[in-house]
XYZ file of C-alpha atoms in Angstrom:
169
model
C -39.040 -9.917 -39.103
C -39.343 -6.447 -37.543
C -39.796 -8.032 -34.157
C -36.577 -10.102 -34.549
C -34.666 -7.051 -35.747
C -35.931 -5.008 -32.768
C -34.884 -7.706 -30.297
C -31.478 -7.981 -31.959
C -31.044 -4.185 -31.831
C -32.006 -4.072 -28.131
C -29.535 -6.900 -27.388
C -26.695 -5.151 -29.247
C -27.349 -1.840 -27.498
C -27.606 -3.601 -24.131
C -24.348 -5.476 -24.644
C -22.523 -2.387 -25.831
C -23.413 -0.717 -22.545
C -21.521 -3.513 -20.762
C -18.213 -2.538 -22.369
C -15.798 -0.952 -19.914
C -15.215 2.715 -20.503
C -11.989 3.556 -22.281
C -9.409 4.981 -19.875
C -8.929 8.741 -19.905
C -5.657 9.679 -21.532
C -3.303 12.323 -20.202
C -1.397 14.892 -22.237
C 1.546 12.469 -22.319
C -0.572 9.866 -24.119
C -0.649 7.545 -21.116
C -3.797 6.597 -19.168
C -4.580 8.932 -16.278
C -4.218 6.938 -13.052
C -7.266 6.419 -10.906
C -7.159 6.382 -7.139
C -7.137 2.977 -5.477
C -10.005 3.008 -2.986
C -9.664 0.581 -0.093
C -12.972 -1.010 0.891
C -13.589 -2.505 4.328
C -13.496 -5.963 2.744
C -10.150 -5.269 1.068
C -8.687 -3.740 4.225
C -8.737 -7.135 5.927
C -6.789 -8.747 3.076
C -4.147 -6.072 2.434
C -1.724 -6.920 5.284
C -1.672 -10.573 4.242
C -1.185 -9.752 0.558
C 1.721 -7.504 1.492
C 3.222 -10.147 3.797
C 2.894 -12.827 1.095
C 4.429 -10.526 -1.511
C 7.344 -9.496 0.682
C 7.982 -13.123 1.644
C 7.908 -14.181 -2.014
C 10.579 -11.595 -2.797
C 12.640 -12.624 0.223
C 12.288 -16.317 -0.636
C 13.681 -15.689 -4.120
C 16.820 -14.394 -2.382
C 16.902 -17.273 0.135
C 15.998 -14.943 3.029
C 14.016 -15.892 6.122
C 10.260 -15.242 5.765
C 8.684 -12.565 7.937
C 5.710 -12.823 10.275
C 3.181 -10.088 10.989
C 3.656 -8.429 14.358
C 0.776 -6.563 15.991
C 3.065 -4.122 17.822
C 4.957 -3.181 14.663
C 1.620 -2.815 12.865
C 0.431 -0.462 15.618
C 3.579 1.644 15.189
C 3.008 1.688 11.406
C -0.641 2.706 11.806
C 0.259 5.558 14.148
C 2.860 6.865 11.740
C 0.640 6.585 8.653
C -2.007 8.725 10.349
C 0.606 11.169 11.601
C 2.113 11.612 8.126
C -1.367 12.480 6.862
C -1.810 15.037 9.651
C 1.572 16.576 8.769
C 0.797 16.254 5.032
C 4.280 15.004 4.229
C 5.928 11.627 3.924
C 8.872 11.522 6.265
C 10.193 9.400 9.085
C 9.659 11.817 11.966
C 6.425 12.164 13.889
C 4.729 15.465 14.573
C 6.045 15.126 18.133
C 9.621 14.654 16.866
C 9.505 10.867 17.323
C 11.715 8.598 15.252
C 10.879 5.067 14.051
C 12.873 3.742 17.038
C 10.754 5.831 19.428
C 7.519 4.551 17.878
C 8.398 0.850 18.119
C 9.507 1.354 21.734
C 6.222 3.136 22.571
C 4.186 0.128 21.423
C 6.313 -2.179 23.578
C 8.167 -3.978 20.796
C 10.960 -5.971 22.451
C 12.981 -6.576 19.284
C 15.268 -4.278 17.354
C 14.062 -1.969 14.596
C 15.503 -2.975 11.223
C 13.908 -0.130 9.277
C 10.837 1.778 8.203
C 9.609 2.302 4.657
C 6.974 4.938 3.849
C 5.033 6.253 0.881
C 2.426 8.819 -0.096
C 0.526 7.617 -3.154
C -2.786 6.822 -4.821
C -1.584 3.323 -5.736
C -2.290 -0.097 -4.268
C -0.048 -1.774 -1.730
C 1.471 -4.028 -4.408
C 2.231 -1.115 -6.734
C 3.783 0.648 -3.748
C 5.875 -2.429 -2.932
C 7.081 -2.441 -6.541
C 8.139 1.190 -6.221
C 9.922 0.445 -2.932
C 11.772 -2.486 -4.491
C 12.970 -0.287 -7.357
C 14.829 2.025 -4.951
C 18.116 0.756 -3.420
C 17.534 2.231 0.065
C 14.020 0.884 0.568
C 14.862 -2.415 -1.127
C 17.768 -2.880 1.318
C 15.378 -2.557 4.283
C 12.776 -4.950 2.849
C 15.450 -7.492 1.935
C 17.442 -7.173 5.159
C 18.655 -10.577 6.342
C 18.193 -9.337 9.938
C 14.422 -8.829 9.568
C 12.121 -11.408 11.149
C 8.891 -9.474 11.742
C 6.836 -6.964 9.841
C 4.249 -4.364 10.702
C 2.215 -2.809 7.916
C -0.516 -0.199 7.876
C -1.921 2.806 6.035
C -4.235 5.754 6.253
C -6.428 6.667 3.288
C -7.830 10.161 2.846
C -11.290 10.786 1.373
C -9.658 11.911 -1.899
C -7.968 8.497 -2.236
C -4.430 9.454 -1.196
C -2.848 6.682 0.862
C -0.078 7.010 3.428
C 1.664 3.592 3.623
C 4.070 2.517 6.385
C 6.035 -0.753 6.548
C 8.116 -1.421 9.671
C 10.569 -4.318 9.978
C 12.052 -5.675 13.173
C 14.318 -8.485 14.314
């Protein structure tokens, strides 16, 4: 009997350790957000998740789906890193370059439709949700002129992510 009780007690204690920790709560009573850390494995999937998500939104509005473009992605990657260096989310590079300048530098032959940026600790899909909630960024993502997309980011060691989405026609 003691042996059965001991085994049962060990099992209960072991299983209770498997419970996820309760989220920390902020002073406003809401859970404190945790930084989204991008692993090397996830990094390969992120551009395709973003493309699929954007195309799902565009499809719901009967808009042409986008394709990933390596040149636009290169322009986005350059700008994400540059925003981190400048420590501010804005559309001008540290050298004074504009989004138009950056897509020309990478040899993109199309026309720039727009650039959408963010500084956050959230995932790409949470960031897309935030972009879609704002009229200006939503207008760029849902532009009927867009045909191609470039998407990239730079993540700091502390978890902050600098996201850049570039659309072209």
